[in-house]
Amino acid sequence: MTTENKNNLSNSSVLKTDQDYDKYFQPPSLKDAKKRGKEDVKVHYNFEIPEAMKTIGKGKKFLIRTYGCQMNTHDSENMAGILLEMGFEATEETDDADVILLNTCAIRENAENKVFGEIGHLKPLKKERPELILGVCGCMSQEESVVNRILEKHQHIDLIFGTHNIHRLPNLLQEAIFGKEMVVEVWSKEGDIVEDMPRARQGKTQAWVNIMYGCDKFCTYCIVPYTRGKERSRRPEDIIAEVRDLARQGYKEITLLGQNVNAYGKDLEDIEYGLGDLMDEIHKIDIPRVRFTTSHPRDFDDHLIEVLAKGGNMVEHIHLPVQHGNSEILKLMARKYTREQYLELARKIKTAIPNASFTTDLIVGFPNETEEQFEDMLSLVREVEFDSAYTYIYSPREGTPAAKMEDNVPMEVKKERLARLNALVNEISAKKNEEYQDKVVEVLVEGESKKNPDVLAGRTRTNRLVNFVGPKSAIGEIVYVKVTEVKTWSLDGEMVEVAEVKN
Ligand code: SAH
Ligand code: SF4
Ligand code: F3S
């Protein structure tokens, strides 16, 4: 990648050059996705929707249903931005929508089942209103088997596109509306980075900021490197400009996004620049809270730890997925660290940032996991004392190396292990939360509590959920709350004026 690309705008508009995308337009193939090329990733700065397309949505409404991780949530904000510029209005009501897009997730089988369930539910609606446009996009669209299944069994779908060609939405939607055939455009190879796409952010307080796309780690169980392509970092100056702009607009919290944010910058050939350097820059910007997700232990370097220890707007929360506590399984997973190396890293981070909350992801039931190996996971959880953890039963993903491993562990055993793991994780979460009894915490107020509109809900810097009684005017603000009751997954409290806080 070179800065020249930035200036060479004349014929690089991704929307205008159809020849440009022809070279990428092949049927989706996992085999191709696995090949990582060395070609330069270009950055395009001149995204624009042609005037003629800006009225296509006039008088019409769209609905985007988002599944999966923050990456998808943020992609949906881009799609919404594009659709609004095309004249569409947003709606939450299925019956009101003229365009429905399912932004899908492929991470586990149950995620995919949910989407196929929804595709089935939408069939009668399409029959009733043939002019309704139904689109499937996101990570599932990048899977060959999914595209084939839709082509064969779900002809009521009008449009399929993937994660690499979101900027092509105006053209694709136009084709879907005015053409008669199902429109399928999935790039099996990642494309360039497209800056300047319009974005309809969901809130005025918290914002997502992509810092990189893709993943090169190829953990043996994981589909993401295939659905999201190779690692591509945005230019630091573009990220910093976006964060500055969000600060100017009054946003209180940003979350830097990537599948493996610790690899940020490794692909930028003209500069030596990593996540530590980026955080150090962002640290100086006047925005109260900065988070990042997700970290891979292998690339978590000392410079980053040093920078994070400066505190300020960099919050005391580290999400560091460990996946397992047994070194043999970690090896089979191709995580490229051992149990001991993870424990050492956790110790280092906790020493540098003593009040940090530490969370993780764990997978039980990897092929042939023995009881002893599973117990290593339990002992690691006890040793690190995670503040909370996302726990999953391993789900084989077609095309990944782990899917070919034979597995002799029955599902009942996996479920029982998950229950034991959850019991332990919850016990530790509850214990850690007890430290908050009667303490005052800084809370960024997100809105009304989902369970009770008379109560407000927000998060501490350590990402703990806090429910408290307070004026609606506090929504979107940072306030102080004294914790009156501690629960397993949340804290209850009342608003106070004081500012001596526990993070
Ligand atoms: N890039 C992030 C995670 C992305 S997926 C990282 O590496 O940490 C989020 C979580 O889903 C993973 O951390 C893992 O715990 C889980 N996961 C991924 N593939 C899975 C699979 N095949 N079965 C079960 N859980 C899986
Ligand atoms: Fe998947 Fe591993 Fe990449 Fe995370 S780091 S997205 S688990 S391959
Ligand atoms: Fe799912 Fe794709 Fe995210 S598979 S977890 S939506 S990157």
XYZ file of C-alpha atoms and ligand atoms in Angstrom:
544
model
C 0.000 0.000 0.000
C 1.368 3.418 -0.832
C 0.228 6.945 -0.240
C 0.261 7.427 -4.001
C -2.943 5.459 -4.159
C -4.544 8.115 -2.076
C -3.825 10.776 -4.650
C -4.434 8.746 -7.723
C -8.192 9.099 -7.665
C -9.016 9.742 -11.289
C -9.956 6.265 -12.405
C -10.127 4.340 -9.180
C -13.753 4.929 -8.242
C -14.932 1.512 -7.199
C -18.473 2.245 -8.206
C -17.699 3.470 -11.678
C -15.299 0.869 -12.996
C -17.203 -2.275 -13.747
C -14.096 -3.827 -15.341
C -12.465 -3.457 -11.977
C -14.832 -5.804 -10.231
C -15.112 -8.268 -13.112
C -11.741 -9.649 -12.184
C -12.984 -10.453 -8.708
C -16.369 -11.767 -9.656
C -16.152 -15.500 -9.348
C -18.399 -17.928 -7.536
C -17.483 -18.129 -3.830
C -14.867 -20.758 -3.117
C -13.201 -21.594 0.169
C -10.191 -22.919 -1.679
C -9.549 -19.553 -3.335
C -10.174 -17.698 -0.096
C -7.371 -19.618 1.565
C -4.786 -18.303 -0.905
C -3.286 -15.153 0.529
C -1.828 -12.960 -2.184
C 0.864 -10.367 -1.689
C -0.758 -7.754 -3.942
C -1.062 -4.240 -2.657
C -4.306 -3.265 -1.065
C -5.461 0.021 -2.522
C -7.352 2.607 -0.555
C -10.191 4.383 -2.338
C -11.290 7.784 -1.142
C -13.869 8.729 -3.700
C -16.932 6.659 -2.955
C -19.982 8.299 -4.412
C -23.437 7.206 -5.380
C -24.358 8.323 -8.917
C -27.092 10.979 -8.970
C -29.433 8.689 -10.921
C -29.367 6.169 -8.086
C -30.205 8.692 -5.391
C -33.919 8.570 -6.084
C -34.334 4.787 -6.391
C -35.518 4.545 -2.792
C -37.871 7.515 -2.814
C -41.031 6.662 -0.852
C -39.626 3.256 0.085
C -38.365 1.778 3.342
C -35.605 -0.606 4.314
C -34.947 -2.942 7.215
C -31.549 -4.499 7.993
C -31.532 -7.443 10.364
C -28.031 -7.912 11.789
C -26.607 -11.146 13.190
C -23.128 -11.869 14.579
C -20.351 -9.625 15.849
C -19.634 -5.891 16.028
C -18.044 -6.048 12.589
C -21.427 -6.905 11.141
C -23.185 -4.286 13.268
C -20.831 -1.686 11.848
C -21.205 -2.989 8.268
C -24.957 -2.598 8.707
C -24.364 1.057 9.609
C -22.561 1.461 6.274
C -25.344 -0.249 4.360
C -27.936 1.910 6.116
C -25.880 4.983 5.187
C -25.866 3.937 1.537
C -29.597 3.174 1.512
C -30.463 6.531 3.090
C -28.436 8.290 0.375
C -30.407 6.318 -2.193
C -33.573 7.911 -0.834
C -34.845 5.019 1.298
C -36.145 5.538 4.824
C -35.395 3.185 7.710
C -38.102 1.091 9.362
C -38.199 -1.474 12.161
C -41.384 -3.097 10.859
C -41.101 -6.089 8.531
C -44.538 -5.335 7.071
C -43.533 -1.766 6.185
C -40.261 -2.637 4.493
C -39.709 -2.602 0.730
C -36.167 -3.927 1.098
C -35.097 -6.402 3.790
C -31.420 -7.298 4.154
C -30.227 -10.123 6.397
C -26.642 -9.352 7.442
C -25.595 -12.835 8.472
C -23.033 -14.601 10.683
C -21.368 -17.941 9.948
C -19.414 -18.477 13.150
C -21.426 -21.452 14.469
C -24.080 -23.729 13.053
C -26.832 -22.309 15.254
C -26.071 -18.797 13.922
C -26.667 -20.108 10.393
C -29.795 -22.023 11.406
C -31.321 -18.817 12.742
C -30.822 -17.133 9.370
C -32.235 -20.036 7.368
C -35.221 -19.961 9.756
C -35.726 -16.272 8.970
C -35.349 -16.858 5.210
C -38.155 -19.419 5.524
C -40.354 -17.014 7.527
C -40.020 -14.343 4.852
C -41.272 -16.591 2.054
C -45.029 -15.987 2.568
C -44.385 -12.229 2.771
C -42.596 -12.285 -0.589
C -45.497 -14.258 -2.071
C -47.936 -11.677 -0.790
C -45.802 -8.724 -1.970
C -43.691 -9.832 -4.976
C -42.146 -6.334 -5.270
C -40.494 -6.768 -1.853
C -36.695 -7.136 -2.240
C -35.066 -9.738 0.022
C -31.277 -9.708 0.305
C -28.782 -11.929 2.101
C -25.344 -10.503 2.868
C -22.601 -10.803 5.478
C -20.416 -13.761 6.360
C -22.767 -16.589 5.328
C -22.871 -15.227 1.783
C -19.129 -15.830 1.554
C -19.735 -19.574 1.938
C -20.124 -21.539 -1.248
C -22.490 -24.059 0.359
C -24.795 -21.324 1.624
C -25.009 -19.600 -1.758
C -25.760 -22.936 -3.432
C -28.421 -23.781 -0.861
C -30.152 -20.430 -1.424
C -29.930 -20.834 -5.205
C -31.442 -24.312 -4.986
C -34.024 -23.966 -2.233
C -34.808 -20.313 -1.636
C -35.601 -18.749 -4.977
C -37.648 -16.056 -3.214
C -34.339 -14.327 -2.320
C -33.593 -11.502 -4.789
C -30.049 -10.538 -3.881
C -26.926 -12.121 -2.418
C -23.743 -10.146 -1.797
C -20.797 -10.646 0.524
C -18.548 -8.850 2.981
C -16.089 -7.501 0.385
C -18.451 -5.642 -1.902
C -20.752 -3.653 0.389
C -19.821 -0.523 -1.602
C -21.473 -2.142 -4.628
C -24.873 -2.113 -2.870
C -26.342 0.740 -4.991
C -25.655 -1.091 -8.276
C -26.700 -4.479 -6.923
C -29.923 -3.174 -5.473
C -30.735 -1.392 -8.714
C -30.240 -4.659 -10.584
C -32.378 -6.538 -8.084
C -35.217 -4.004 -8.280
C -35.280 -3.647 -12.052
C -34.092 -7.082 -13.158
C -35.924 -10.381 -13.103
C -33.161 -12.769 -12.010
C -31.697 -13.348 -8.583
C -28.628 -11.080 -8.313
C -25.594 -12.881 -6.877
C -22.306 -11.043 -6.496
C -19.863 -12.490 -4.014
C -16.154 -11.786 -4.285
C -14.176 -14.803 -3.183
C -11.158 -12.565 -2.802
C -11.119 -9.524 -0.548
C -11.131 -6.224 -2.370
C -9.559 -2.883 -1.576
C -10.310 -0.633 1.352
C -13.095 1.801 0.578
C -13.044 4.906 2.744
C -15.765 7.563 2.756
C -18.727 5.220 2.546
C -21.732 6.941 4.061
C -22.516 5.710 7.549
C -25.715 5.877 9.557
C -24.431 5.327 13.075
C -26.923 3.804 15.463
C -26.311 6.137 18.367
C -24.938 9.535 19.252
C -22.887 8.353 22.226
C -20.973 5.243 21.205
C -19.392 4.572 17.851
C -17.585 1.732 16.125
C -14.407 2.477 14.206
C -12.890 -0.181 11.965
C -9.129 -0.203 12.167
C -8.578 -3.308 10.082
C -10.413 -5.917 8.101
C -9.918 -9.677 7.759
C -7.894 -12.228 9.683
C -4.758 -14.219 8.805
C -4.641 -16.366 11.912
C -6.514 -19.392 10.526
C -7.375 -20.930 13.896
C -8.349 -24.438 12.818
C -11.972 -24.200 13.993
C -12.738 -20.752 12.602
C -14.517 -19.616 9.443
C -13.673 -15.901 9.747
C -10.414 -15.888 7.711
C -12.454 -17.305 4.816
C -15.460 -15.022 5.168
C -13.512 -11.817 5.830
C -10.367 -12.274 3.739
C -6.803 -11.342 4.534
C -5.727 -8.747 7.074
C -5.894 -5.215 5.704
C -5.187 -2.232 7.950
C -6.680 1.183 7.403
C -4.175 4.024 7.200
C -3.549 5.538 10.660
C -4.317 9.050 9.393
C -7.761 7.929 8.201
C -8.570 6.284 11.542
C -7.361 9.285 13.526
C -9.355 11.679 11.336
C -12.480 9.578 11.934
C -11.929 9.510 15.713
C -11.305 13.273 15.804
C -14.499 13.822 13.895
C -16.438 11.612 16.336
C -14.942 13.574 19.248
C -16.069 16.830 17.601
C -19.550 15.436 17.203
C -19.687 14.740 20.945
C -19.377 10.950 20.970
C -18.355 9.689 24.407
C -17.003 6.261 23.557
C -15.416 4.605 20.571
C -14.583 0.953 20.027
C -11.786 0.174 17.597
C -12.730 -2.909 15.610
C -10.865 -5.759 13.976
C -10.855 -9.565 14.174
C -7.331 -9.400 15.535
C -6.599 -5.778 16.320
C -3.166 -6.622 17.687
C -2.048 -7.389 14.138
C -2.928 -3.807 13.194
C -0.311 -2.220 10.952
C 1.626 -5.376 10.118
C 0.509 -5.134 6.497
C 1.356 -1.423 6.120
C 4.537 -1.665 4.147
C 5.679 1.938 4.102
C 5.543 2.539 7.866
C 6.474 0.749 11.094
C 3.268 1.293 12.986
C 1.261 -0.925 15.326
C -1.747 -0.873 17.644
C 0.405 0.566 20.452
C 1.310 3.547 18.257
C -2.285 4.033 17.193
C -3.589 3.891 20.773
C -0.912 6.374 21.821
C -2.217 8.834 19.211
C -5.869 8.257 20.051
C -5.054 8.652 23.733
C -4.430 12.355 23.000
C -7.839 12.899 21.400
C -10.524 14.413 23.580
C -12.978 11.513 23.709
C -13.752 10.089 27.172
C -13.541 6.361 26.466
C -11.679 4.203 23.977
C -12.119 0.422 23.737
C -10.770 -2.095 21.249
C -11.809 -5.575 20.225
C -10.742 -8.308 19.600
C -7.229 -9.026 20.795
C -5.229 -12.099 19.916
C -2.770 -13.074 22.688
C 0.006 -13.819 20.219
C 0.358 -10.273 18.925
C -0.185 -8.491 22.269
C 3.211 -6.783 22.600
C 4.970 -4.925 25.419
C 4.681 -1.571 23.693
C 0.884 -1.887 23.655
C 0.835 -2.814 27.355
C 3.028 0.191 28.151
C 0.710 2.518 26.254
C -2.456 1.060 27.794
C -0.988 1.502 31.260
C -1.146 5.281 30.693
C -4.910 5.039 31.297
C -6.759 8.266 30.511
C -9.376 7.568 27.880
C -8.137 3.987 27.372
C -10.501 2.037 29.598
C -9.464 -0.674 32.040
C -10.969 -3.589 30.146
C -9.037 -6.204 28.230
C -10.926 -8.824 26.252
C -8.353 -11.480 25.477
C -9.827 -14.707 24.098
C -7.902 -17.732 25.355
C -10.214 -20.415 23.816
C -8.772 -23.254 25.938
C -6.594 -23.982 28.966
C -4.783 -27.053 27.663
C -1.648 -26.604 25.553
C -2.257 -29.673 23.362
C -5.716 -28.432 22.416
C -4.366 -24.918 21.875
C -1.872 -26.463 19.474
C -4.604 -28.334 17.605
C -6.518 -25.073 17.448
C -3.386 -23.421 15.940
C -3.604 -20.606 18.461
C 0.215 -20.548 18.535
C 0.618 -19.987 22.284
C 0.673 -22.354 25.253
C -1.295 -22.240 28.478
C 1.830 -20.935 30.241
C 2.422 -18.191 27.686
C -1.167 -16.997 28.071
C -0.891 -17.016 31.871
C 2.344 -15.049 31.652
C 0.748 -12.474 29.357
C -2.278 -12.171 31.649
C 0.044 -11.608 34.609
C 1.971 -8.948 32.706
C -1.177 -7.070 31.716
C -2.652 -7.279 35.214
C 0.564 -5.969 36.743
C 0.715 -3.050 34.310
C -3.003 -2.224 34.624
C -3.892 -3.444 38.132
C -7.591 -2.506 38.114
C -8.251 -3.910 34.632
C -11.186 -6.188 34.131
C -10.211 -9.243 32.163
C -12.646 -11.135 29.930
C -12.305 -13.976 27.457
C -13.858 -16.454 25.005
C -13.780 -20.212 25.615
C -14.649 -23.185 23.406
C -15.581 -26.524 25.013
C -15.860 -29.818 23.189
C -13.109 -29.361 20.602
C -12.650 -32.719 18.789
C -11.548 -35.439 21.221
C -11.203 -33.109 24.219
C -10.620 -35.366 27.238
C -11.970 -34.797 30.742
C -8.424 -33.926 31.913
C -7.965 -31.421 29.115
C -11.313 -29.860 29.961
C -10.260 -29.612 33.603
C -7.214 -27.640 32.456
C -9.648 -25.091 31.082
C -11.427 -24.926 34.455
C -8.139 -24.487 36.298
C -7.041 -21.714 33.926
C -10.355 -19.921 34.488
C -9.774 -20.224 38.265
C -6.231 -18.970 37.953
C -6.911 -15.930 35.773
C -10.241 -15.168 37.490
C -11.910 -13.743 34.404
C -14.449 -11.041 35.197
C -16.684 -12.688 32.609
C -16.428 -14.989 29.617
C -18.301 -15.909 26.464
C -18.488 -19.690 26.360
C -19.333 -21.825 23.332
C -19.667 -25.456 22.339
C -17.362 -26.159 19.396
C -19.257 -26.133 16.109
C -17.592 -27.728 13.051
C -17.396 -25.278 10.122
C -17.237 -26.694 6.634
C -13.859 -26.183 4.944
C -11.912 -25.547 8.170
C -9.147 -28.006 9.206
C -10.861 -28.899 12.507
C -14.000 -29.991 10.666
C -11.979 -32.870 9.252
C -10.834 -34.069 12.681
C -12.658 -37.099 13.965
C -14.554 -36.427 17.166
C -15.410 -39.064 19.755
C -16.964 -36.778 22.369
C -20.762 -37.168 22.563
C -22.874 -33.983 22.534
C -24.272 -34.730 26.016
C -20.743 -34.668 27.398
C -20.042 -31.349 25.652
C -23.242 -29.864 27.071
C -22.424 -31.067 30.535
C -18.923 -29.534 30.289
C -20.388 -26.240 29.106
C -22.731 -26.221 32.133
C -19.818 -26.859 34.508
C -17.747 -24.170 32.844
C -20.600 -21.648 33.007
C -21.195 -22.408 36.689
C -17.536 -21.639 37.425
C -17.433 -18.499 35.256
C -20.588 -17.188 36.934
C -19.308 -17.938 40.411
C -16.169 -15.908 39.702
C -18.133 -13.075 38.031
C -20.402 -12.840 41.078
C -17.421 -12.832 43.423
C -15.634 -10.125 41.424
C -18.769 -8.018 41.305
C -18.965 -8.092 45.104
C -15.924 -5.828 45.226
C -18.245 -3.124 43.885
C -20.695 -3.130 46.820
C -21.098 0.479 48.114
C -18.452 1.796 45.694
C -19.013 4.721 43.322
C -18.546 3.928 39.624
C -18.325 6.073 36.489
C -21.189 5.122 34.187
C -21.759 6.039 30.559
C -25.551 6.001 30.345
C -26.763 4.044 27.307
C -30.525 4.400 27.742
C -33.509 2.942 29.539
C -33.059 -0.530 30.969
C -34.482 -3.178 28.631
C -36.416 -4.748 31.501
C -37.750 -1.599 33.156
C -38.175 1.752 31.388
C -38.154 3.579 34.759
C -34.560 2.531 35.282
C -31.503 3.699 33.326
C -28.732 1.379 32.164
C -25.113 2.079 31.391
C -21.620 0.671 31.637
C -18.592 1.217 33.812
C -15.178 1.694 32.238
C -14.622 -2.016 32.956
C -17.746 -2.765 30.884
C -19.990 -3.809 33.793
C -23.696 -3.248 33.289
C -25.191 -0.845 35.863
C -28.932 -0.271 36.384
C -29.947 2.782 38.365
C -32.699 5.321 38.876
C -31.885 8.669 37.319
C -33.275 11.444 35.108
C -33.729 10.700 31.390
C -31.524 13.716 30.715
C -28.589 11.576 31.876
C -28.872 9.373 28.759
C -25.717 9.777 26.689
C -23.834 11.364 29.608
C -21.184 10.132 31.992
C -22.535 10.074 35.575
C -21.527 8.638 38.940
C -23.477 5.839 40.552
C -23.170 4.353 44.034
C -23.603 0.586 43.904
C -26.336 -0.553 46.289
C -26.799 -4.147 45.144
C -24.515 -6.579 43.388
C -25.808 -9.284 41.033
C -24.020 -11.948 38.971
C -24.139 -10.040 35.676
C -24.950 -6.506 36.740
C -24.852 -3.885 39.465
C -27.776 -1.840 40.846
C -27.239 1.612 42.228
C -28.240 5.226 42.639
C -26.861 8.368 41.048
C -24.566 10.501 43.195
C -22.610 13.726 42.749
C -19.226 12.520 43.965
C -16.353 11.758 41.656
C -14.072 9.426 43.591
C -14.551 6.232 41.661
C -13.759 2.570 41.386
C -13.162 1.486 37.818
N -11.333 -12.727 16.262
C -11.792 -13.044 17.523
C -13.007 -13.903 17.604
C -13.989 -13.964 16.560
S -15.224 -15.147 16.747
C -10.683 -13.773 18.251
O -9.873 -14.432 17.676
O -10.721 -13.695 19.440
C -15.740 -15.010 18.418
C -15.569 -16.257 19.189
O -16.344 -17.303 18.638
C -14.173 -16.836 19.212
O -13.342 -16.192 20.119
C -14.416 -18.268 19.585
O -14.448 -18.428 20.978
C -15.793 -18.527 19.025
N -15.750 -19.424 17.861
C -15.145 -19.209 16.683
N -15.308 -20.284 15.875
C -16.040 -21.183 16.572
C -16.519 -22.496 16.280
N -16.284 -23.083 15.127
N -17.241 -23.138 17.237
C -17.480 -22.534 18.430
N -17.059 -21.312 18.744
C -16.332 -20.634 17.839
Fe -11.028 -16.750 14.037
Fe -8.680 -17.115 15.141
Fe -9.030 -15.127 13.380
Fe -10.168 -14.988 15.783
S -7.968 -15.019 15.354
S -11.126 -14.553 13.826
S -10.682 -17.118 16.231
S -9.116 -17.318 12.964
Fe -19.944 -13.905 12.557
Fe -18.674 -12.895 10.524
Fe -18.523 -11.727 12.868
S -18.834 -15.036 11.014
S -18.743 -13.419 14.304
S -20.334 -11.942 11.662
S -16.941 -11.831 11.326
